[in-house]
Amino acid sequence: MEENQNPVYKNKDYGQSRELLYSYENDGQYKKTVGFHGEPDRIILQQAWDLFGERIEDARKRVKAGKVSPVVYYMEKNLLDPMNLGMIAGISLWRVKWHFRPVVFNRLQEKTLKKYAKAFNITIDQLKNIE
Amino acid sequence: MVKLDYKHRQAGHCESGVTSNLLNYYHFQISEPMVFGIGAGLFFSHLPFLKMQHAPTTSFRVWPGMVFNRSTRALGITTINHRFRNPKDAMNRLNEVLDQGIPVGLQVGTFHLPFFPPEYRMHYNMHNMVVYGYDKETYFVSDTLMEPVVEISYDDLARVRFAKGPFAPQGRMYYPVKIPAEVDFKPAIIKGIRKTANNMIGVPFPLIGVKGIRYLSGKMRQWERKLGPDKASYYLGQVLRMEEEVGTAGAGFRFIYGAFLNEAADVLNQSWLREISFEMGENANKWREFSYLGSRNCKKRGKPEQSYDFLADMLLEVADREEKIFRKLAKIN
């Protein structure tokens, strides 16, 4: 573990906070240090954020191509999966998956759209037209 | 305006850190590892059918809330636990309790926490922090993950307290109300160690405890063949994230637990516990090595000695070590 070195992530906002880390030296001493996470931790965190970025970009392309509804894009943008989205919006899992089809999405009622908009913290206009 | 004289100390694990800080406020000296050990926080489970962030869930600790409840109950401390139906009631109650001069522990979701480090901002509803004062719309927060104390607005706090999704906090707040003058740590420590040993080796279910580590090792051998290199690498990354990140203080709580055993040896006056704490430390370093080699693998530098088979063998070795340690610990009295 590298101690007290600010790690460099791809995103400059990441890795700015120092945390308390425990460690054990083989002479039988437990140590507490306040410092930045080391390289291995950085790699695995970066891996997760890379995957999220890819999924968001992929979802955007598929929405633009008219293959899936904007719900998918906002779901990925909020780092959700269908189950979590269902729990947050108060819509059952099967209906959430059903709404992934553009045809179904286009004839959704105002009431349902409002639920999604509230879950994503956006307006209905933004929900219908992604940037 | 209320601002209590609350001492903020950083901690490795949010819940035991919060518990230890809350008790220290009442001049009840207890360290973070001690809380974690008495609350029997150490655990292992691998649940391939429950997906979290597109990968199977691996957990290194017990359900949220258990560490606080178990440790305070074992020490004979009376506590109050609240859940609420609507945010307004929850916030009013919080203000009332703060007015009485009591710092309050809260369970919150991390996704909408404004001060949280952005790299951890995922949907995780089991984070704990302490509110120790308020001024109109601003609340003073001590989050054990952060170095300084922070502030949060009324709306944000109401929102994170009522985050939805799995393990929704439902505005849960908790605080100790009555601490006995004389507390005997010995029976509490023994009970905690027994409970942990039972969790790790005594549960007849293959996904939990030492058996769970072996099960994960078996699964890991199949990942590359079944899922392809990309997904396998992400699954491995998920195990490592659960082990190293989000407030485990490293090596899936094994360092904290070792530190607890070291302290327990002094309190109970049993020197064999100290030897086991050294074994635990070596075991924790082995976990560290596992995560180090695993992260190399995640970076797609797949050399033969860092293959999934090699990592799986490493897990088996760790499982054997832990089984040995907990077989010894189960005999404590």
Tab-separated table of C-alpha atoms in Angstrom:
chain	number	residue	atom	x	y	z
A	1	MET	CA	0.000	0.000	0.000
A	2	GLU	CA	1.306	3.421	-0.920
A	3	GLU	CA	0.913	5.754	1.996
A	4	ASN	CA	-0.168	9.366	1.727
A	5	GLN	CA	0.065	9.657	-2.004
A	6	ASN	CA	-2.800	11.136	-3.891
A	7	PRO	CA	-3.761	8.592	-6.521
A	8	VAL	CA	-4.503	9.680	-10.058
A	9	TYR	CA	-7.809	8.529	-11.466
A	10	LYS	CA	-9.111	9.223	-14.935
A	11	ASN	CA	-11.702	11.522	-13.371
A	12	LYS	CA	-10.011	14.286	-11.356
A	13	ASP	CA	-12.825	14.304	-8.779
A	14	TYR	CA	-12.095	10.768	-7.684
A	15	GLY	CA	-9.740	9.826	-4.899
A	16	GLN	CA	-9.606	13.194	-3.117
A	17	SER	CA	-10.554	11.962	0.347
A	18	ARG	CA	-8.262	10.324	2.872
A	19	GLU	CA	-9.529	7.299	4.748
A	20	LEU	CA	-8.593	5.355	7.820
A	21	LEU	CA	-6.894	2.091	6.894
A	22	TYR	CA	-5.869	-0.769	9.135
A	23	SER	CA	-2.812	-2.893	8.469
A	24	TYR	CA	-0.777	-5.620	10.127
A	25	GLU	CA	2.991	-5.853	10.251
A	26	ASN	CA	4.374	-9.349	10.631
A	27	ASP	CA	5.982	-8.448	13.966
A	28	GLY	CA	2.545	-8.493	15.595
A	29	GLN	CA	1.552	-4.831	15.412
A	30	TYR	CA	-1.786	-3.580	14.167
A	31	LYS	CA	-1.478	-0.128	12.706
A	32	LYS	CA	-3.985	2.555	11.843
A	33	THR	CA	-3.028	5.002	9.135
A	34	VAL	CA	-4.932	7.799	7.496
A	35	GLY	CA	-4.133	7.890	3.816
A	36	PHE	CA	-5.232	7.395	0.259
A	37	HIS	CA	-6.108	4.034	-1.180
A	38	GLY	CA	-3.319	2.208	-2.959
A	39	GLU	CA	-3.009	1.140	-6.567
A	40	PRO	CA	-5.012	-2.147	-6.443
A	41	ASP	CA	-8.034	-0.352	-5.002
A	42	ARG	CA	-7.733	2.305	-7.650
A	43	ILE	CA	-7.747	-0.256	-10.457
A	44	ILE	CA	-10.879	-2.040	-9.292
A	45	LEU	CA	-12.786	1.185	-8.662
A	46	GLN	CA	-11.780	2.505	-12.068
A	47	GLN	CA	-12.938	-0.784	-13.602
A	48	ALA	CA	-16.436	-0.315	-12.171
A	49	TRP	CA	-16.681	3.283	-13.391
A	50	ASP	CA	-15.411	2.286	-16.827
A	51	LEU	CA	-18.146	-0.324	-17.039
A	52	PHE	CA	-20.838	2.151	-15.981
A	53	GLY	CA	-19.577	4.642	-18.578
A	54	GLU	CA	-19.686	2.016	-21.303
A	55	ARG	CA	-23.181	0.927	-20.373
A	56	ILE	CA	-24.476	4.508	-20.396
A	57	GLU	CA	-22.905	5.201	-23.796
A	58	ASP	CA	-24.274	1.942	-25.187
A	59	ALA	CA	-27.756	2.714	-23.854
A	60	ARG	CA	-27.664	6.192	-25.399
A	61	LYS	CA	-26.801	4.725	-28.813
A	62	ARG	CA	-29.599	2.170	-28.623
A	63	VAL	CA	-32.140	4.812	-27.631
A	64	LYS	CA	-31.031	7.050	-30.521
A	65	ALA	CA	-31.396	4.082	-32.873
A	66	GLY	CA	-34.929	3.544	-31.616
A	67	LYS	CA	-34.267	0.073	-30.267
A	68	VAL	CA	-35.079	0.756	-26.614
A	69	SER	CA	-36.975	3.427	-24.719
A	70	PRO	CA	-35.333	6.350	-22.863
A	71	VAL	CA	-36.104	4.589	-19.575
A	72	VAL	CA	-33.111	2.346	-20.257
A	73	TYR	CA	-30.785	5.300	-20.747
A	74	TYR	CA	-31.843	7.013	-17.525
A	75	MET	CA	-31.715	3.726	-15.670
A	76	GLU	CA	-28.086	3.225	-16.675
A	77	LYS	CA	-27.275	6.865	-15.991
A	78	ASN	CA	-28.536	6.483	-12.424
A	79	LEU	CA	-26.530	3.246	-12.032
A	80	LEU	CA	-29.680	1.212	-11.499
A	81	ASP	CA	-30.831	-2.197	-12.638
A	82	PRO	CA	-34.469	-3.063	-13.468
A	83	MET	CA	-35.148	-4.452	-9.999
A	84	ASN	CA	-33.851	-1.373	-8.173
A	85	LEU	CA	-35.627	0.927	-10.594
A	86	GLY	CA	-38.877	-0.913	-9.944
A	87	MET	CA	-38.439	-0.509	-6.196
A	88	ILE	CA	-37.572	3.169	-6.455
A	89	ALA	CA	-40.318	4.127	-8.929
A	90	GLY	CA	-42.935	1.858	-7.361
A	91	ILE	CA	-43.553	-0.119	-10.562
A	92	SER	CA	-43.310	-3.882	-10.718
A	93	LEU	CA	-40.251	-5.468	-12.295
A	94	TRP	CA	-42.170	-6.974	-15.188
A	95	ARG	CA	-43.806	-3.695	-16.086
A	96	VAL	CA	-40.457	-1.910	-15.949
A	97	LYS	CA	-39.037	-4.419	-18.413
A	98	TRP	CA	-42.144	-4.080	-20.593
A	99	HIS	CA	-41.620	-0.310	-20.715
A	100	PHE	CA	-38.174	-0.814	-22.230
A	101	ARG	CA	-39.887	-1.157	-25.643
A	102	PRO	CA	-40.200	2.190	-27.470
A	103	VAL	CA	-43.696	1.323	-28.747
A	104	VAL	CA	-44.965	0.645	-25.265
A	105	PHE	CA	-43.184	3.653	-23.821
A	106	ASN	CA	-44.746	6.033	-26.364
A	107	ARG	CA	-48.271	5.220	-25.290
A	108	LEU	CA	-47.612	5.322	-21.525
A	109	GLN	CA	-50.010	7.278	-19.352
A	110	GLU	CA	-49.014	10.584	-17.746
A	111	LYS	CA	-49.260	8.922	-14.329
A	112	THR	CA	-46.618	6.307	-15.097
A	113	LEU	CA	-44.319	8.823	-16.755
A	114	LYS	CA	-44.514	10.960	-13.617
A	115	LYS	CA	-43.369	8.013	-11.507
A	116	TYR	CA	-40.308	7.544	-13.717
A	117	ALA	CA	-39.564	11.261	-13.795
A	118	LYS	CA	-39.692	11.400	-10.015
A	119	ALA	CA	-37.439	8.373	-9.645
A	120	PHE	CA	-34.829	9.909	-11.986
A	121	ASN	CA	-35.305	13.421	-10.550
A	122	ILE	CA	-36.024	14.985	-13.969
A	123	THR	CA	-39.016	16.470	-15.829
A	124	ILE	CA	-41.254	14.483	-18.162
A	125	ASP	CA	-39.905	16.444	-21.146
A	126	GLN	CA	-36.377	15.410	-20.294
A	127	LEU	CA	-37.530	11.842	-19.901
A	128	LYS	CA	-39.054	11.779	-23.367
A	129	ASN	CA	-36.143	13.491	-25.155
A	130	ILE	CA	-32.658	12.461	-24.128
A	131	GLU	CA	-29.799	14.815	-24.896
B	1	MET	CA	-29.576	26.119	17.030
B	2	VAL	CA	-28.020	23.062	18.619
B	3	LYS	CA	-24.419	22.000	18.257
B	4	LEU	CA	-23.254	19.310	20.631
B	5	ASP	CA	-19.687	18.895	21.765
B	6	TYR	CA	-19.286	15.700	19.785
B	7	LYS	CA	-15.844	14.320	18.999
B	8	HIS	CA	-15.508	13.201	15.396
B	9	ARG	CA	-13.083	10.342	14.828
B	10	GLN	CA	-12.474	8.615	11.548
B	11	ALA	CA	-13.120	4.895	11.450
B	12	GLY	CA	-12.627	2.002	9.088
B	13	HIS	CA	-16.140	0.616	9.217
B	14	CYS	CA	-19.070	3.007	9.308
B	15	GLU	CA	-21.388	1.210	11.704
B	16	SER	CA	-18.896	0.151	14.384
B	17	GLY	CA	-17.233	3.559	14.072
B	18	VAL	CA	-20.562	5.279	14.679
B	19	THR	CA	-21.350	3.041	17.657
B	20	SER	CA	-17.945	3.579	19.215
B	21	ASN	CA	-18.144	7.361	18.708
B	22	LEU	CA	-21.675	7.552	20.149
B	23	LEU	CA	-20.635	5.628	23.251
B	24	ASN	CA	-17.471	7.682	23.636
B	25	TYR	CA	-19.631	10.794	23.740
B	26	TYR	CA	-20.987	9.495	27.054
B	27	HIS	CA	-17.418	8.860	28.316
B	28	PHE	CA	-17.763	5.149	27.823
B	29	GLN	CA	-14.346	4.161	26.496
B	30	ILE	CA	-14.620	1.591	23.729
B	31	SER	CA	-12.616	1.262	20.533
B	32	GLU	CA	-13.906	0.557	17.052
B	33	PRO	CA	-12.470	-3.002	16.756
B	34	MET	CA	-13.976	-3.810	20.168
B	35	VAL	CA	-17.466	-2.836	18.991
B	36	PHE	CA	-16.984	-4.798	15.801
B	37	GLY	CA	-15.857	-7.912	17.675
B	38	ILE	CA	-18.550	-7.826	20.354
B	39	GLY	CA	-21.175	-7.195	17.691
B	40	ALA	CA	-19.874	-10.282	15.818
B	41	GLY	CA	-19.535	-8.313	12.596
B	42	LEU	CA	-17.235	-10.709	10.755
B	43	PHE	CA	-18.923	-12.866	8.188
B	44	PHE	CA	-18.646	-14.252	4.723
B	45	SER	CA	-21.297	-15.023	2.159
B	46	HIS	CA	-21.346	-15.334	-1.598
B	47	LEU	CA	-24.793	-15.159	-3.205
B	48	PRO	CA	-24.558	-15.728	-6.972
B	49	PHE	CA	-28.326	-15.355	-7.493
B	50	LEU	CA	-28.474	-11.877	-5.930
B	51	LYS	CA	-26.972	-9.340	-8.327
B	52	MET	CA	-25.597	-6.025	-7.203
B	53	GLN	CA	-24.254	-3.647	-9.842
B	54	HIS	CA	-24.485	-6.398	-12.457
B	55	ALA	CA	-22.392	-8.914	-10.522
B	56	PRO	CA	-23.017	-11.477	-7.736
B	57	THR	CA	-23.049	-10.198	-4.171
B	58	THR	CA	-20.161	-11.069	-1.892
B	59	SER	CA	-20.510	-9.881	1.663
B	60	PHE	CA	-17.822	-9.786	4.325
B	61	ARG	CA	-19.986	-8.666	7.213
B	62	VAL	CA	-23.398	-9.258	8.790
B	63	TRP	CA	-26.625	-7.413	7.942
B	64	PRO	CA	-26.627	-3.670	8.642
B	65	GLY	CA	-27.876	-2.686	12.079
B	66	MET	CA	-26.754	-5.920	13.659
B	67	VAL	CA	-23.383	-4.690	14.901
B	68	PHE	CA	-24.988	-1.792	16.792
B	69	ASN	CA	-27.836	-3.882	18.200
B	70	ARG	CA	-25.745	-6.855	19.232
B	71	SER	CA	-22.869	-4.931	20.772
B	72	THR	CA	-25.071	-2.603	22.823
B	73	ARG	CA	-27.287	-5.456	23.986
B	74	ALA	CA	-24.290	-7.553	25.044
B	75	LEU	CA	-22.929	-4.623	27.084
B	76	GLY	CA	-26.291	-3.998	28.761
B	77	ILE	CA	-26.836	-0.588	27.142
B	78	THR	CA	-30.410	0.503	26.519
B	79	THR	CA	-30.950	1.912	23.047
B	80	ILE	CA	-33.789	3.307	20.999
B	81	ASN	CA	-34.388	2.344	17.367
B	82	HIS	CA	-36.908	4.197	15.225
B	83	ARG	CA	-38.274	3.731	11.741
B	84	PHE	CA	-40.741	6.107	10.125
B	85	ARG	CA	-43.384	6.189	7.459
B	86	ASN	CA	-42.985	9.749	6.254
B	87	PRO	CA	-39.989	12.098	6.085
B	88	LYS	CA	-41.622	14.948	7.990
B	89	ASP	CA	-42.208	12.878	11.126
B	90	ALA	CA	-38.686	11.512	10.859
B	91	MET	CA	-37.109	14.965	10.664
B	92	ASN	CA	-39.266	16.384	13.486
B	93	ARG	CA	-38.337	13.499	15.729
B	94	LEU	CA	-34.651	13.990	14.873
B	95	ASN	CA	-34.879	17.659	15.904
B	96	GLU	CA	-36.617	16.791	19.165
B	97	VAL	CA	-33.920	14.290	20.107
B	98	LEU	CA	-31.123	16.699	19.199
B	99	ASP	CA	-32.791	19.365	21.365
B	100	GLN	CA	-32.445	17.002	24.312
B	101	GLY	CA	-28.685	16.953	23.703
B	102	ILE	CA	-28.383	13.470	22.248
B	103	PRO	CA	-26.322	12.786	19.113
B	104	VAL	CA	-28.213	10.466	16.770
B	105	GLY	CA	-27.041	7.702	14.461
B	106	LEU	CA	-28.769	7.489	11.097
B	107	GLN	CA	-28.930	4.865	8.383
B	108	VAL	CA	-28.814	6.517	4.957
B	109	GLY	CA	-28.491	5.741	1.260
B	110	THR	CA	-25.266	6.958	-0.325
B	111	PHE	CA	-26.366	7.855	-3.851
B	112	HIS	CA	-27.716	11.323	-3.036
B	113	LEU	CA	-25.288	12.209	-0.245
B	114	PRO	CA	-23.776	15.492	-1.488
B	115	PHE	CA	-20.511	15.337	0.460
B	116	PHE	CA	-19.747	11.707	-0.297
B	117	PRO	CA	-16.620	10.945	-2.379
B	118	PRO	CA	-17.863	10.660	-5.991
B	119	GLU	CA	-16.095	7.357	-6.622
B	120	TYR	CA	-18.306	5.679	-3.985
B	121	ARG	CA	-21.575	7.253	-5.077
B	122	MET	CA	-23.477	4.060	-5.844
B	123	HIS	CA	-26.842	2.806	-4.639
B	124	TYR	CA	-25.882	1.514	-1.248
B	125	ASN	CA	-28.487	1.904	1.493
B	126	MET	CA	-26.544	0.642	4.475
B	127	HIS	CA	-24.317	3.593	5.262
B	128	ASN	CA	-24.299	5.029	8.789
B	129	MET	CA	-23.487	8.487	10.072
B	130	VAL	CA	-24.120	10.688	13.105
B	131	VAL	CA	-26.001	13.985	13.256
B	132	TYR	CA	-24.854	16.068	16.226
B	133	GLY	CA	-26.600	19.393	15.717
B	134	TYR	CA	-28.664	21.611	13.485
B	135	ASP	CA	-29.104	25.260	12.642
B	136	LYS	CA	-32.435	25.991	10.936
B	137	GLU	CA	-32.054	24.158	7.604
B	138	THR	CA	-28.476	22.947	8.046
B	139	TYR	CA	-27.497	19.757	9.858
B	140	PHE	CA	-24.044	19.003	11.232
B	141	VAL	CA	-22.909	15.527	10.304
B	142	SER	CA	-20.027	13.362	11.422
B	143	ASP	CA	-19.392	10.718	8.790
B	144	THR	CA	-16.712	8.267	9.874
B	145	LEU	CA	-15.561	7.744	6.297
B	146	MET	CA	-14.633	11.416	5.922
B	147	GLU	CA	-11.716	13.204	7.527
B	148	PRO	CA	-13.492	16.498	8.390
B	149	VAL	CA	-17.002	16.983	9.761
B	150	VAL	CA	-19.545	18.028	7.138
B	151	GLU	CA	-22.882	19.788	6.745
B	152	ILE	CA	-26.027	18.782	4.899
B	153	SER	CA	-29.257	20.609	4.088
B	154	TYR	CA	-32.710	19.624	5.352
B	155	ASP	CA	-33.980	18.453	1.951
B	156	ASP	CA	-30.905	16.363	1.206
B	157	LEU	CA	-31.005	14.721	4.617
B	158	ALA	CA	-34.700	13.877	4.283
B	159	ARG	CA	-33.957	12.411	0.890
B	160	VAL	CA	-31.044	10.175	1.878
B	161	ARG	CA	-32.905	8.975	4.962
B	162	PHE	CA	-35.740	7.826	2.742
B	163	ALA	CA	-33.674	6.382	-0.088
B	164	LYS	CA	-35.554	3.531	-1.729
B	165	GLY	CA	-34.447	0.196	-3.102
B	166	PRO	CA	-33.127	-2.933	-1.397
B	167	PHE	CA	-32.482	-2.550	2.363
B	168	ALA	CA	-34.252	0.822	2.369
B	169	PRO	CA	-33.372	2.731	5.562
B	170	GLN	CA	-36.942	4.062	6.111
B	171	GLY	CA	-35.530	6.920	8.165
B	172	ARG	CA	-33.949	4.588	10.699
B	173	MET	CA	-32.408	6.450	13.631
B	174	TYR	CA	-30.837	5.029	16.753
B	175	TYR	CA	-29.134	6.244	19.902
B	176	PRO	CA	-28.105	4.904	23.319
B	177	VAL	CA	-30.216	6.208	26.205
B	178	LYS	CA	-28.946	4.458	29.306
B	179	ILE	CA	-25.433	3.202	29.968
B	180	PRO	CA	-24.833	1.192	33.165
B	181	ALA	CA	-22.156	2.519	35.502
B	182	GLU	CA	-20.248	-0.767	35.694
B	183	VAL	CA	-19.863	-2.777	32.524
B	184	ASP	CA	-18.178	-6.168	32.398
B	185	PHE	CA	-16.610	-6.687	28.989
B	186	LYS	CA	-15.640	-10.322	29.509
B	187	PRO	CA	-18.945	-12.154	28.909
B	188	ALA	CA	-19.748	-9.816	26.014
B	189	ILE	CA	-16.423	-10.562	24.306
B	190	ILE	CA	-16.777	-14.322	24.788
B	191	LYS	CA	-20.305	-14.249	23.429
B	192	GLY	CA	-19.228	-12.193	20.429
B	193	ILE	CA	-16.347	-14.529	19.577
B	194	ARG	CA	-18.585	-17.599	19.899
B	195	LYS	CA	-21.195	-16.039	17.649
B	196	THR	CA	-18.603	-15.178	15.005
B	197	ALA	CA	-17.078	-18.659	15.140
B	198	ASN	CA	-20.533	-20.150	14.726
B	199	ASN	CA	-21.268	-17.900	11.769
B	200	MET	CA	-18.037	-18.868	10.074
B	201	ILE	CA	-17.927	-22.638	10.655
B	202	GLY	CA	-21.172	-23.747	12.259
B	203	VAL	CA	-23.838	-22.852	9.690
B	204	PRO	CA	-24.901	-25.899	7.662
B	205	PHE	CA	-25.365	-23.983	4.421
B	206	PRO	CA	-22.796	-23.993	1.613
B	207	LEU	CA	-22.819	-20.289	0.756
B	208	ILE	CA	-21.981	-18.982	4.219
B	209	GLY	CA	-18.782	-18.767	6.247
B	210	VAL	CA	-15.702	-20.828	5.444
B	211	LYS	CA	-17.780	-23.038	3.159
B	212	GLY	CA	-18.799	-19.889	1.303
B	213	ILE	CA	-15.154	-19.039	0.613
B	214	ARG	CA	-14.636	-22.535	-0.821
B	215	TYR	CA	-17.813	-22.188	-2.866
B	216	LEU	CA	-16.602	-18.865	-4.276
B	217	SER	CA	-13.287	-20.498	-5.124
B	218	GLY	CA	-15.116	-23.223	-7.062
B	219	LYS	CA	-17.240	-20.677	-8.907
B	220	MET	CA	-14.188	-18.594	-9.759
B	221	ARG	CA	-12.630	-21.479	-11.711
B	222	GLN	CA	-15.647	-21.549	-14.032
B	223	TRP	CA	-15.978	-17.805	-14.635
B	224	GLU	CA	-13.587	-17.442	-17.555
B	225	ARG	CA	-15.039	-20.419	-19.428
B	226	LYS	CA	-18.685	-19.557	-18.751
B	227	LEU	CA	-18.706	-15.777	-18.962
B	228	GLY	CA	-15.793	-14.791	-21.172
B	229	PRO	CA	-12.763	-12.735	-20.101
B	230	ASP	CA	-14.455	-9.332	-19.741
B	231	LYS	CA	-17.297	-10.398	-17.517
B	232	ALA	CA	-15.088	-12.715	-15.487
B	233	SER	CA	-12.734	-9.839	-14.808
B	234	TYR	CA	-15.661	-7.646	-13.734
B	235	TYR	CA	-16.993	-10.356	-11.410
B	236	LEU	CA	-13.577	-10.664	-9.832
B	237	GLY	CA	-13.451	-6.887	-9.504
B	238	GLN	CA	-16.774	-6.955	-7.667
B	239	VAL	CA	-15.436	-9.424	-5.090
B	240	LEU	CA	-12.398	-7.212	-4.573
B	241	ARG	CA	-14.490	-4.046	-4.300
B	242	MET	CA	-16.590	-5.643	-1.588
B	243	GLU	CA	-13.391	-6.767	0.118
B	244	GLU	CA	-11.357	-3.566	-0.015
B	245	GLU	CA	-13.700	-0.645	-0.558
B	246	VAL	CA	-16.866	0.802	0.986
B	247	GLY	CA	-15.654	0.922	4.557
B	248	THR	CA	-14.112	-2.476	5.226
B	249	ALA	CA	-10.825	-0.953	6.404
B	250	GLY	CA	-9.062	-3.457	4.163
B	251	ALA	CA	-9.043	-7.203	3.637
B	252	GLY	CA	-12.751	-7.677	4.300
B	253	PHE	CA	-12.661	-6.611	7.996
B	254	ARG	CA	-9.957	-9.162	8.835
B	255	PHE	CA	-7.593	-6.439	10.068
B	256	ILE	CA	-10.220	-4.978	12.385
B	257	TYR	CA	-11.051	-8.416	13.717
B	258	GLY	CA	-7.389	-9.169	14.365
B	259	ALA	CA	-7.057	-5.887	16.247
B	260	PHE	CA	-10.109	-6.884	18.284
B	261	LEU	CA	-8.587	-10.256	19.206
B	262	ASN	CA	-5.423	-8.447	20.245
B	263	GLU	CA	-7.417	-6.196	22.579
B	264	ALA	CA	-9.530	-9.095	23.832
B	265	ALA	CA	-6.361	-10.952	24.883
B	266	ASP	CA	-5.569	-8.078	27.264
B	267	VAL	CA	-9.091	-7.794	28.655
B	268	LEU	CA	-9.652	-11.516	29.146
B	269	ASN	CA	-6.040	-12.132	30.189
B	270	GLN	CA	-5.739	-15.133	27.873
B	271	SER	CA	-2.468	-15.068	25.990
B	272	TRP	CA	-3.450	-17.714	23.405
B	273	LEU	CA	-5.849	-15.152	21.922
B	274	ARG	CA	-2.883	-12.942	21.090
B	275	GLU	CA	-1.284	-15.741	19.076
B	276	ILE	CA	-4.548	-16.193	17.208
B	277	SER	CA	-4.676	-12.466	16.560
B	278	PHE	CA	-1.252	-12.773	14.890
B	279	GLU	CA	-2.567	-15.645	12.791
B	280	MET	CA	-5.538	-13.476	11.887
B	281	GLY	CA	-3.193	-10.693	10.838
B	282	GLU	CA	-1.231	-13.048	8.583
B	283	ASN	CA	-4.509	-14.301	7.182
B	284	ALA	CA	-5.567	-10.707	6.515
B	285	ASN	CA	-2.287	-10.077	4.707
B	286	LYS	CA	-3.055	-13.121	2.587
B	287	TRP	CA	-6.406	-11.558	1.645
B	288	ARG	CA	-4.529	-8.380	0.800
B	289	GLU	CA	-2.186	-10.334	-1.453
B	290	PHE	CA	-5.210	-11.933	-3.087
B	291	SER	CA	-6.715	-8.553	-3.842
B	292	TYR	CA	-3.373	-7.248	-5.103
B	293	LEU	CA	-2.924	-10.123	-7.564
B	294	GLY	CA	-6.612	-10.028	-8.447
B	295	SER	CA	-6.448	-6.356	-9.331
B	296	ARG	CA	-3.501	-7.102	-11.665
B	297	ASN	CA	-5.819	-9.589	-13.321
B	298	CYS	CA	-8.526	-6.932	-13.609
B	299	LYS	CA	-6.065	-4.717	-15.439
B	300	LYS	CA	-5.867	-7.469	-18.071
B	301	ARG	CA	-2.288	-8.406	-17.462
B	302	GLY	CA	-3.223	-12.076	-17.249
B	303	LYS	CA	0.057	-13.792	-16.538
B	304	PRO	CA	-0.106	-17.514	-15.738
B	305	GLU	CA	0.541	-17.063	-12.003
B	306	GLN	CA	-2.420	-14.665	-11.809
B	307	SER	CA	-4.931	-16.918	-13.528
B	308	TYR	CA	-8.339	-17.583	-11.983
B	309	ASP	CA	-7.193	-21.057	-10.973
B	310	PHE	CA	-4.290	-19.568	-9.075
B	311	LEU	CA	-6.566	-17.081	-7.312
B	312	ALA	CA	-9.044	-19.855	-6.508
B	313	ASP	CA	-6.244	-21.911	-4.932
B	314	MET	CA	-5.330	-18.868	-2.899
B	315	LEU	CA	-8.917	-18.614	-1.643
B	316	LEU	CA	-8.832	-22.283	-0.636
B	317	GLU	CA	-5.696	-21.631	1.375
B	318	VAL	CA	-7.347	-18.651	3.074
B	319	ALA	CA	-10.407	-20.776	3.839
B	320	ASP	CA	-8.215	-23.435	5.478
B	321	ARG	CA	-6.485	-20.798	7.572
B	322	GLU	CA	-9.763	-19.287	8.708
B	323	GLU	CA	-11.246	-22.658	9.514
B	324	LYS	CA	-8.242	-23.422	11.713
B	325	ILE	CA	-8.528	-20.059	13.469
B	326	PHE	CA	-12.252	-20.330	14.151
B	327	ARG	CA	-12.051	-23.969	15.298
B	328	LYS	CA	-9.702	-22.714	17.995
B	329	LEU	CA	-11.819	-19.665	18.792
B	330	ALA	CA	-14.990	-21.736	19.141
B	331	LYS	CA	-13.481	-23.375	22.224
B	332	ILE	CA	-13.194	-20.094	24.131
B	333	ASN	CA	-14.599	-19.884	27.634
